[in-house]
Short mmCIF file of C-alpha atoms in Angstrom, two decimals:
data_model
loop_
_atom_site.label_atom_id
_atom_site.label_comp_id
_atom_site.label_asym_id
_atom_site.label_seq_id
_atom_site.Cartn_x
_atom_site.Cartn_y
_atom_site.Cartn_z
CA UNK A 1 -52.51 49.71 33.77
CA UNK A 2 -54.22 46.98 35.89
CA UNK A 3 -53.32 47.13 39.54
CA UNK A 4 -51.12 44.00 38.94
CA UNK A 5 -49.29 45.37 35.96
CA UNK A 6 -48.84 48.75 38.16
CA UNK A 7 -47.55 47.01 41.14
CA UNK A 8 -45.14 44.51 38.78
CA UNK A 9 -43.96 48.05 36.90
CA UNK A 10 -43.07 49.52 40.22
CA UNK A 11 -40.89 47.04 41.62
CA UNK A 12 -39.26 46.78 38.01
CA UNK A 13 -38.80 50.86 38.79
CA UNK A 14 -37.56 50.34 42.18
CA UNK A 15 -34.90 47.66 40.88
CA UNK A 16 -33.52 49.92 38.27
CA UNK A 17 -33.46 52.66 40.78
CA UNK A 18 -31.56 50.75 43.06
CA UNK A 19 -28.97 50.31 40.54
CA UNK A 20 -28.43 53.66 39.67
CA UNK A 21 -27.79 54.47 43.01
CA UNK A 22 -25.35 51.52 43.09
CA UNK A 23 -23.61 53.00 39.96
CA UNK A 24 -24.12 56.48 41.55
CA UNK A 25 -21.70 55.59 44.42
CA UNK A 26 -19.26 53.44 42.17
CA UNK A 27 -18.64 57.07 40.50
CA UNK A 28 -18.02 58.86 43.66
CA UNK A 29 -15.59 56.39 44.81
CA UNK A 30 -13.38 56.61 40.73
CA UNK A 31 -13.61 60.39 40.90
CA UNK A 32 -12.16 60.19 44.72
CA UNK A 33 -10.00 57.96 44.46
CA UNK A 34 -8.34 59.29 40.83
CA UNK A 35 -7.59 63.02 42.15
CA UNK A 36 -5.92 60.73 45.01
CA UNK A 37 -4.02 58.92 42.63
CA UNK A 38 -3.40 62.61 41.29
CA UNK A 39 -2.30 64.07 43.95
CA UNK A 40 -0.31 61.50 45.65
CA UNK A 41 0.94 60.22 42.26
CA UNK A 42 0.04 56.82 43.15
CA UNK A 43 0.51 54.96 39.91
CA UNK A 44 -1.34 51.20 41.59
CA UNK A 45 -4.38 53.43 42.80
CA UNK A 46 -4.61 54.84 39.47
CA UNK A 47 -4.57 51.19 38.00
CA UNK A 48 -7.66 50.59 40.31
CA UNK A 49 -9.08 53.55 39.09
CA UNK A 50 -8.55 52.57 35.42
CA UNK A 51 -9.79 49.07 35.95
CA UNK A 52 -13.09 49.55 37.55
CA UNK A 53 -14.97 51.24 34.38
CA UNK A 54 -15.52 47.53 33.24
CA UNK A 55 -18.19 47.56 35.95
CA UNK A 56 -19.73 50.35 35.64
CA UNK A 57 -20.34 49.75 31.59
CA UNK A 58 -21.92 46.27 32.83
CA UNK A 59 -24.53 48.34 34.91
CA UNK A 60 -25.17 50.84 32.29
CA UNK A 61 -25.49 47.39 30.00
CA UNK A 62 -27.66 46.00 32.33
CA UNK A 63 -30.06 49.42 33.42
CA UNK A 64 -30.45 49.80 29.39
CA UNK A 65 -31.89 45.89 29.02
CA UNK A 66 -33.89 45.75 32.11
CA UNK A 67 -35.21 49.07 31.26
CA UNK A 68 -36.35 48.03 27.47
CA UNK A 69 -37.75 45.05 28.89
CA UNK A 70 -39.64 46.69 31.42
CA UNK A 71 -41.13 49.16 28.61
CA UNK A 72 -42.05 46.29 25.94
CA UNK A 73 -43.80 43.99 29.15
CA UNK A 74 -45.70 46.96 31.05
CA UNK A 75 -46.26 49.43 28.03
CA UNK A 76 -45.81 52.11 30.49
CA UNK A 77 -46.99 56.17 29.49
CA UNK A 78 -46.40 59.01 30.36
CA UNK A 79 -44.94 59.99 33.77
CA UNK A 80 -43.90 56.26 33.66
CA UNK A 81 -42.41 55.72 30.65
CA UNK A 82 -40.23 59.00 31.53
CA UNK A 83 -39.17 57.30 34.20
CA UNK A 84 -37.63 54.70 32.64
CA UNK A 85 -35.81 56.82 29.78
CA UNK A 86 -34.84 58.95 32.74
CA UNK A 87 -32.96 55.72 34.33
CA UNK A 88 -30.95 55.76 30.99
CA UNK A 89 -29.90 59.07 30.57
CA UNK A 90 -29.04 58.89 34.23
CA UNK A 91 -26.62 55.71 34.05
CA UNK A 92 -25.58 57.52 30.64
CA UNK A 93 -23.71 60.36 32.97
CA UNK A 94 -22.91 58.53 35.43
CA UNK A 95 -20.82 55.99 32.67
CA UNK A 96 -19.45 59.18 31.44
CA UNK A 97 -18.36 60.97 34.89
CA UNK A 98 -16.69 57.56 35.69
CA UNK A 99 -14.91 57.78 31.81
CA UNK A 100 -13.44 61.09 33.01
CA UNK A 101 -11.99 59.30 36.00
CA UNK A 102 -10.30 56.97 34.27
CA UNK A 103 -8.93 59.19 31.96
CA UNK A 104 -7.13 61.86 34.87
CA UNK A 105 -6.26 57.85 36.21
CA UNK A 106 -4.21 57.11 32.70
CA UNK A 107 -2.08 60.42 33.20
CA UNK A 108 -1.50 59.58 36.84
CA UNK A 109 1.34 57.74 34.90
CA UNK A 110 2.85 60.74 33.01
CA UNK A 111 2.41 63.39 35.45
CA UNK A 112 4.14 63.53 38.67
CA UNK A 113 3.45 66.82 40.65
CA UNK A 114 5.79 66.33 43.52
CA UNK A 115 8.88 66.64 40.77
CA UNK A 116 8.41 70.01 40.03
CA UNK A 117 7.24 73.84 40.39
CA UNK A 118 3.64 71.71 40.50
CA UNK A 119 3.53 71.06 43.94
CA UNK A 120 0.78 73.77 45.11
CA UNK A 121 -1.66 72.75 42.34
CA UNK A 122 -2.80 69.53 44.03
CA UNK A 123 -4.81 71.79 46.60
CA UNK A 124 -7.08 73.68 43.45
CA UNK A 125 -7.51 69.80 42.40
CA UNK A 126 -8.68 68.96 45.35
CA UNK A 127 -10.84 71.42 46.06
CA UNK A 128 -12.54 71.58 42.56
CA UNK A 129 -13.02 67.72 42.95
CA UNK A 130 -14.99 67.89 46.18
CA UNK A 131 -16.96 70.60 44.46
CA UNK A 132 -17.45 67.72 41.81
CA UNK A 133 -18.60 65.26 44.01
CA UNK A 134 -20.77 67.22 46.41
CA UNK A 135 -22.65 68.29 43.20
CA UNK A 136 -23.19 64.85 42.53
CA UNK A 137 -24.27 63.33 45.77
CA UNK A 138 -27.07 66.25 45.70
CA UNK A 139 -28.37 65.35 42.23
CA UNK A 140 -28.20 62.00 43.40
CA UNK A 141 -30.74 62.69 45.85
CA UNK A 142 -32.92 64.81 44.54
CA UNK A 143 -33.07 62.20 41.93
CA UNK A 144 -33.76 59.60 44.83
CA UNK A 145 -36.29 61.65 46.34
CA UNK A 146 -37.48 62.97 42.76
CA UNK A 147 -37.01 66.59 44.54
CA UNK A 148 -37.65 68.75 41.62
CA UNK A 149 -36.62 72.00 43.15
CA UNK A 150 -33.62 70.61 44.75
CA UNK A 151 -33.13 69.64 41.20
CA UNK A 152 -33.53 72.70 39.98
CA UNK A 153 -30.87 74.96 42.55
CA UNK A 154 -28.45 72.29 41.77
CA UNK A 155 -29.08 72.86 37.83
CA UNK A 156 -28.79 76.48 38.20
CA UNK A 157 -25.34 76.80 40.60
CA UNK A 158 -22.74 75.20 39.02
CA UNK A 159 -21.06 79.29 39.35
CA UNK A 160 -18.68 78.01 41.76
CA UNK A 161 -17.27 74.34 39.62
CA UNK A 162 -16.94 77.53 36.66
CA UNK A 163 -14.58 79.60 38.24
CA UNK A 164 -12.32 76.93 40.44
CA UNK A 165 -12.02 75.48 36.60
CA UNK A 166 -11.36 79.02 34.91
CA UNK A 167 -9.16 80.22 37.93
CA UNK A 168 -7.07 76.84 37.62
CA UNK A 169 -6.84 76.53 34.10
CA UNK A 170 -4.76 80.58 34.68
CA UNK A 171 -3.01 78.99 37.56
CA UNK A 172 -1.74 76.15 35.21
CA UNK A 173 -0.92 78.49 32.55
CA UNK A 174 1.09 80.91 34.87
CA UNK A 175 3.32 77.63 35.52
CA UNK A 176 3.88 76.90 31.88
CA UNK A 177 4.94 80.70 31.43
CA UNK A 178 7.38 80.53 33.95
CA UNK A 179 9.04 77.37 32.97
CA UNK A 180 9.19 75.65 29.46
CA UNK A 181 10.10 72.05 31.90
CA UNK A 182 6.55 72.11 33.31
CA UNK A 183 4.84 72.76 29.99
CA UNK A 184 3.96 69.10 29.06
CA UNK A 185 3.10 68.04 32.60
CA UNK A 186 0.60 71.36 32.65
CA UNK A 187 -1.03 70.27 29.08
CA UNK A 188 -1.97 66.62 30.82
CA UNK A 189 -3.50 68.83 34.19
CA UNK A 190 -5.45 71.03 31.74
CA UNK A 191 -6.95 68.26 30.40
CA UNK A 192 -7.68 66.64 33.98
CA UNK A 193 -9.02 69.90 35.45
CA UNK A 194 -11.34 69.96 32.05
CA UNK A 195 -12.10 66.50 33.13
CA UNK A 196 -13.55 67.64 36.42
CA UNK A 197 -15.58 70.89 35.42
CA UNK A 198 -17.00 68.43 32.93
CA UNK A 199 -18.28 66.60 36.04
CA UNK A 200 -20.32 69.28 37.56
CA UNK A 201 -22.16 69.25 34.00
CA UNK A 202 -22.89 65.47 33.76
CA UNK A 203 -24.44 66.28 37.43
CA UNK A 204 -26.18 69.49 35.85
CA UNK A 205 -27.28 66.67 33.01
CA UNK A 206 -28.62 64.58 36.00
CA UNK A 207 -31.04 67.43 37.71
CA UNK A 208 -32.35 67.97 34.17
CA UNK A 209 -33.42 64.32 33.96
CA UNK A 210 -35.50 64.61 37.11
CA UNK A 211 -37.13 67.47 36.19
CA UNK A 212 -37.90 65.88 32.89
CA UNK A 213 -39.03 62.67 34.39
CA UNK A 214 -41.44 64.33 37.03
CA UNK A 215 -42.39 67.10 34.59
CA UNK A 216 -42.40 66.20 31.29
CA UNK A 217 -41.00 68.85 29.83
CA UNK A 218 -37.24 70.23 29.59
CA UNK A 219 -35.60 72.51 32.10
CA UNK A 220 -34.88 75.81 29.73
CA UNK A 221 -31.85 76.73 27.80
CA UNK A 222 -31.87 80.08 29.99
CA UNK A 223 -29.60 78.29 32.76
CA UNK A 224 -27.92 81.21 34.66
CA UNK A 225 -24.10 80.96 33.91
CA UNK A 226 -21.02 82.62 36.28
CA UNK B 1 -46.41 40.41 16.04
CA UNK B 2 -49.30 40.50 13.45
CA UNK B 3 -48.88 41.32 10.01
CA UNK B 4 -50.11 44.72 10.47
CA UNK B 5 -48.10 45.65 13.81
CA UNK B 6 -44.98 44.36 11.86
CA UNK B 7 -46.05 46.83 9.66
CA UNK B 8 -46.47 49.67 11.61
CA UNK B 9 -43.24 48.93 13.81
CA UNK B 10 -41.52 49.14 10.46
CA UNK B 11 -42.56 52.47 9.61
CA UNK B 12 -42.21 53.91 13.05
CA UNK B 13 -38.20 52.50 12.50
CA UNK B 14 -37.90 53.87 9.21
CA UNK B 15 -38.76 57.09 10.27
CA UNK B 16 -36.40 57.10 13.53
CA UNK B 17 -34.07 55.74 11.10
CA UNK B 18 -34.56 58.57 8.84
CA UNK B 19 -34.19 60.91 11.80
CA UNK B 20 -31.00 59.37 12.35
CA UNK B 21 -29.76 60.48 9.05
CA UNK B 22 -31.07 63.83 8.83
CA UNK B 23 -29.00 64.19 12.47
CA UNK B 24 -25.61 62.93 10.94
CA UNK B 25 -25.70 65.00 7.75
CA UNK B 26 -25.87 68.36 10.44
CA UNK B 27 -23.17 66.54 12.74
CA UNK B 28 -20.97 66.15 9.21
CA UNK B 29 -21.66 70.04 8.44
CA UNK B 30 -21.45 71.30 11.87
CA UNK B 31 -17.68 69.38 12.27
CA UNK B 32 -16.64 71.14 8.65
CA UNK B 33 -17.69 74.55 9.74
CA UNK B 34 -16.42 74.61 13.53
CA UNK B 35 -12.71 73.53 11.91
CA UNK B 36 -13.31 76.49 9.38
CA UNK B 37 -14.51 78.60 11.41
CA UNK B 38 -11.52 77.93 13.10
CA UNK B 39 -8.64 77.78 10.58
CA UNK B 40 -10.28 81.52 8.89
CA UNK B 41 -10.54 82.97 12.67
CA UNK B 42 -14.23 83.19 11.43
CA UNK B 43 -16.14 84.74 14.30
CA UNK B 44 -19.70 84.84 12.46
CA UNK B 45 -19.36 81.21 11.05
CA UNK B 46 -18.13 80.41 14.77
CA UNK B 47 -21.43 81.77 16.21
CA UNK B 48 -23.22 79.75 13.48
CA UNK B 49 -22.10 76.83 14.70
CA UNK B 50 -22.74 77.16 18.27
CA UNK B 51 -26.49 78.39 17.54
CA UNK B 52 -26.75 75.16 15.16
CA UNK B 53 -27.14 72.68 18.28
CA UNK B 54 -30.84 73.23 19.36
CA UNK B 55 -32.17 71.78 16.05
CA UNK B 56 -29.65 68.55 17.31
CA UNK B 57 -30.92 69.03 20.54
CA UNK B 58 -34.34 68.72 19.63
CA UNK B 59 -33.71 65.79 17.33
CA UNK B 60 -32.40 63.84 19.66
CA UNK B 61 -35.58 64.21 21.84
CA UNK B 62 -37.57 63.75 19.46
CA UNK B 63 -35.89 60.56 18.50
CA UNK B 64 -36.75 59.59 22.11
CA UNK B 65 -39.93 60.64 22.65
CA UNK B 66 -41.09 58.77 19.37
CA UNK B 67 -38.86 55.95 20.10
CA UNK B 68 -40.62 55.14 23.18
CA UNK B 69 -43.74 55.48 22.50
CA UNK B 70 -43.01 53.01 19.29
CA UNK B 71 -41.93 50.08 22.44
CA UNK B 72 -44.57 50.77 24.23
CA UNK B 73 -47.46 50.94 21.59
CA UNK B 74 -45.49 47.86 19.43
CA UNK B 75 -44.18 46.37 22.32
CA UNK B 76 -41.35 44.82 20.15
CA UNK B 77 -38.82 42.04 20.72
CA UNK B 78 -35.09 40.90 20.52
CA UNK B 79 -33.43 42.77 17.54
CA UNK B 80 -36.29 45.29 16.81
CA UNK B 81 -36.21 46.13 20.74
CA UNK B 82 -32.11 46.30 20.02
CA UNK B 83 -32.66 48.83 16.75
CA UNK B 84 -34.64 51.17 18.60
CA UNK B 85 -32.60 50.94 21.39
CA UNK B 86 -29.89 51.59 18.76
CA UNK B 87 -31.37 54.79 17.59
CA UNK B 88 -30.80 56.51 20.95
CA UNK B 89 -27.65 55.82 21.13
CA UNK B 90 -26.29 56.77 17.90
CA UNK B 91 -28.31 60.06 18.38
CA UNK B 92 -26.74 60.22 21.97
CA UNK B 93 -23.44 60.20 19.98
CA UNK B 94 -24.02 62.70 17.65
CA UNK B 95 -25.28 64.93 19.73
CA UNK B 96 -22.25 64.64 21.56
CA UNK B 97 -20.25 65.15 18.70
CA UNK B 98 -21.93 68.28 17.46
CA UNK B 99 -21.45 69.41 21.04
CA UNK B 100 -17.41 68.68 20.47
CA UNK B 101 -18.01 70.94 17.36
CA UNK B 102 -20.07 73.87 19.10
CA UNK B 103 -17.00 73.85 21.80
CA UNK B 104 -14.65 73.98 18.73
CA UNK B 105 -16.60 77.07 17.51
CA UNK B 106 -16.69 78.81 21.06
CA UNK B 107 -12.77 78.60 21.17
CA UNK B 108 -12.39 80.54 17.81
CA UNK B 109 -13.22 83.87 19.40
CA UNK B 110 -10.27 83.22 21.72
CA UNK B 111 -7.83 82.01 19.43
CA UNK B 112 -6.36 83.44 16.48
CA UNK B 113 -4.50 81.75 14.25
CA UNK B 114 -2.76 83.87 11.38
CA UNK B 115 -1.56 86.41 14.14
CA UNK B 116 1.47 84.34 15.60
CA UNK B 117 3.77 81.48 15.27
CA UNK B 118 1.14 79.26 15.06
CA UNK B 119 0.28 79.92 11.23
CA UNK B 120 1.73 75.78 10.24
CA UNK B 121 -0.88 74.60 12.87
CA UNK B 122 -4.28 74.89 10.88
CA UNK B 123 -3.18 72.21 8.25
CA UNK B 124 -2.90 69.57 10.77
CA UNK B 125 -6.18 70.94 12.06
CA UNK B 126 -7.57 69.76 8.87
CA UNK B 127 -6.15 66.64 8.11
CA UNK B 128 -7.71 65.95 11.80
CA UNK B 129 -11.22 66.70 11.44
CA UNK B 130 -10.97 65.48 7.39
CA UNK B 131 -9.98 62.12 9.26
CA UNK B 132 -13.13 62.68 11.52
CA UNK B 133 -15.81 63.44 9.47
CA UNK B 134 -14.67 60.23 6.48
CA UNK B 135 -14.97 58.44 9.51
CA UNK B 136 -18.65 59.51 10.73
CA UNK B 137 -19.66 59.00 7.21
CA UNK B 138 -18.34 55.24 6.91
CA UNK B 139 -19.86 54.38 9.93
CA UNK B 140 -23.05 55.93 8.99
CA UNK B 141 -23.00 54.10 5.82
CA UNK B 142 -23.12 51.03 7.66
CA UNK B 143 -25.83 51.99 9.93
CA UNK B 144 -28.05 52.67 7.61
CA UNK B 145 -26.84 48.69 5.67
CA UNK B 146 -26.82 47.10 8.80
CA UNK B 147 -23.36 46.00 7.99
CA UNK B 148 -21.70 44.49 10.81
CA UNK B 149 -19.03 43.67 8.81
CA UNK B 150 -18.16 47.04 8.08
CA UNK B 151 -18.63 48.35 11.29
CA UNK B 152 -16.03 46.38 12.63
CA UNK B 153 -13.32 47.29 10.77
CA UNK B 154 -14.34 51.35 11.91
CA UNK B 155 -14.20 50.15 15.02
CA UNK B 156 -10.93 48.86 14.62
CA UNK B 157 -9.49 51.10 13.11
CA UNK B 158 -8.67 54.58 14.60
CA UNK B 159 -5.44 54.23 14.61
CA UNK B 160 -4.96 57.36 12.41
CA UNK B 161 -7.02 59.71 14.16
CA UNK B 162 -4.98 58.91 17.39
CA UNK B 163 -1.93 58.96 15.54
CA UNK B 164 -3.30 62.48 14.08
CA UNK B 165 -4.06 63.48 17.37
CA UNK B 166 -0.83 62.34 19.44
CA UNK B 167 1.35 64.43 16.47
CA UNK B 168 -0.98 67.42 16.80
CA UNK B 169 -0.32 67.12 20.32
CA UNK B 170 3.08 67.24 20.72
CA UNK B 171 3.28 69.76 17.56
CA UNK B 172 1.39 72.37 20.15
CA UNK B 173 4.03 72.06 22.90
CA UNK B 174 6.71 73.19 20.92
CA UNK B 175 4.65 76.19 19.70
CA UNK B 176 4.32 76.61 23.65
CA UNK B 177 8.09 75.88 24.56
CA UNK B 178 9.60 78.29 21.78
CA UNK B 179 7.70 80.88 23.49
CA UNK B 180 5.01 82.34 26.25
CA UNK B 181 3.11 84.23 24.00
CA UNK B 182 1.42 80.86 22.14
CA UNK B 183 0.73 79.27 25.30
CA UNK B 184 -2.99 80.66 25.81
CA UNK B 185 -3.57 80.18 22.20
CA UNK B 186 -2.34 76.52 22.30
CA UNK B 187 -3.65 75.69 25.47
CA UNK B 188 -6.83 75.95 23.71
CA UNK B 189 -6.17 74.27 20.45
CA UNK B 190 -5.28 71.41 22.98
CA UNK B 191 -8.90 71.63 24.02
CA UNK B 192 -9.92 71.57 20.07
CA UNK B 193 -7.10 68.65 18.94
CA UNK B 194 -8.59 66.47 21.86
CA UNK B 195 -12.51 67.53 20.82
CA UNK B 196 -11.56 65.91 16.84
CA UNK B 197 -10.03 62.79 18.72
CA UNK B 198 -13.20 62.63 20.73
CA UNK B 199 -15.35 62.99 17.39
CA UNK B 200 -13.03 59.92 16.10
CA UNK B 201 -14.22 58.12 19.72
CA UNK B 202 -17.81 58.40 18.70
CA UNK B 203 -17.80 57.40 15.30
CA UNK B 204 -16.14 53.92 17.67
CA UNK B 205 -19.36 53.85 19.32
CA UNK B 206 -21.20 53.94 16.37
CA UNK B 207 -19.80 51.34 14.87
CA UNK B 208 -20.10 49.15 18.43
CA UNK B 209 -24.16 49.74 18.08
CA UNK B 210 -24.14 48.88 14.42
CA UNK B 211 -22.63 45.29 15.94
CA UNK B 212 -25.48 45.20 18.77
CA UNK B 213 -28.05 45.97 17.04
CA UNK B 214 -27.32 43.20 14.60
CA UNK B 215 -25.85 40.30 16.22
CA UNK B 216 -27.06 41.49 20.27
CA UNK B 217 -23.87 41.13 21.35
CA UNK B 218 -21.13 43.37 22.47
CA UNK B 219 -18.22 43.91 20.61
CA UNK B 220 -15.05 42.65 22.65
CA UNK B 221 -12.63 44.93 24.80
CA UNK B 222 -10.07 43.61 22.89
CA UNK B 223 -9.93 46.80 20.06
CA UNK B 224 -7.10 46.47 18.75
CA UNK B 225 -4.87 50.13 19.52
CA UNK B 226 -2.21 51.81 18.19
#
């Protein structure tokens, strides 16, 4: 590329950067505030929650277009053109973490945990959710800093998400054993505690993009597992 | 673009295209033997299935890789920028549904079927993931026409599926509320209903880039639901 081309690819870079980290903290803020809703059973936050994906699916809209553009006017290669792609698959997990959100938002209205044998499992919630999040806000900056080995401990610990999700998903079962009234309430937590493990692998999708996109080649299928 | 790029940008489509085609025949297969594998208690077939997604996985980057290089070398506009564009994200479905599948196949070693109360549920199983995979292949169909028209009315209409899905549902939490012993079992043929559903929420997609690609505009939030 000429220098001109170089420098007008780089701020194009920079600007889709920038959004992903927009969208990056958009999905913090849905996976907060829907355990909240969760946990509090607070059926106007969870309307919030529900309501704000519209955004998010704009950005993605918006990453994807800029980003084609950027590709047919610069011709990027290589370590460039990676790049880009990478801002896609990025704002592709990020659409999807947010999706989960909204979903454990829409049984905010069928579930109500303070009704019922329920009321310890908010804590497990909230404690696998945080593990959620922190997970993200790491990937988030390694993919900022394009840290490849902070990338790659983030890829290779997700241990601890794995068993708060396993241990949970017993917990939850434990209360359907002991009472046939909490069995339908349980089946919609199942699905939101699935919702959250899911998470931690849209993050462990993330640190493989910014390996790729520094690297050029794919973090291996020999991920340690828990 | 000259005569001969058109060319060449035709052929490099053709072949993504073709990729494209080659993925959703595997997606079809891998759907038909995860539900088998799960209605026979098939362990082998099971581990079939779950070793079946590499090939996917490394059709879908290939799809990329060769996809990008096609906008940078052709550096193509409007609607061919939109059908390449298109290609990743109907492979970015796919893969996602084969992954649906693959989870499908990794619950099989922990349920079994024929060995309780839970001998009626495999029927609806089927119906399910018959539903899925005519869907997949309509809206494949009209990928490979181009027809919008067609797309539209997949996209509007998965209504069955969800109806499917919602009766499946509640069919499990009676297995669980006449008694403890199905509850593990049908907590995860929750997991596997919900996975078809998702399949049915993909073929949506589908559909949705069909429309994009064509006409380069999104189709409404207005989806009609039942």
């Amino acid at each position: 590329m000429s220098n001109h081309i170089m420098h007008a690819f780089d701020n194009d870079l920079k600007m889709l950067e920038g959004k992903i980290m927009q969208m990056g903290e958009m999905t913090k803020t849905a996976i907060d505030l829907s355990i909240k809703a969760l946990m509090t059973h607070d059926i106007e936050l969870a309307k919030t929650v529900r309501a704000g994906d519209k955004a998010i699916d704009a950005l993605q809209r918006d990453i994807e277009e800029k980003g084609t553009l950027t590709i047919a006017k610069r011709q990027p290669m290589a370590n460039d053109l990676r790049a880009i792609v990478g801002t896609f698959r990025v704002a592709n997990d990020l659409e999807r973490m947010v999706d989960l959100a909204k979903n454990i938002a829409k049984r905010v209205m069928t579930i109500d945990l303070s009704e019922s044998q329920l009321k310890k499992a908010p804590m497990a919630f909230d404690t696998l959710s945080r593990l959620a999040n922190e997970r993200l806000d790491s990937v988030l900056k390694a993919y900022a800093a394009g840290d490849t080995e902070g990338a790659k401990t983030i890829w290779g610990s997700d241990d601890e998400i794995d068993a708060g999700y396993n241990s949970l998903f017993r917990e939850l079962l434990t209360y359907m054993v002991e009472s046939p009234k909490n069995i339908s309430a349980c089946a919609h937590l199942l699905f939101c505690a699935k919702n959250i493990e899911r998470m931690g692998d849209h993050a462990t999708n993330i640190a493989e993009t910014v390996w790729y996109v520094a690297k050029g080649e794919i973090l291996g299928d020999d991920r340690p597992r828990g």
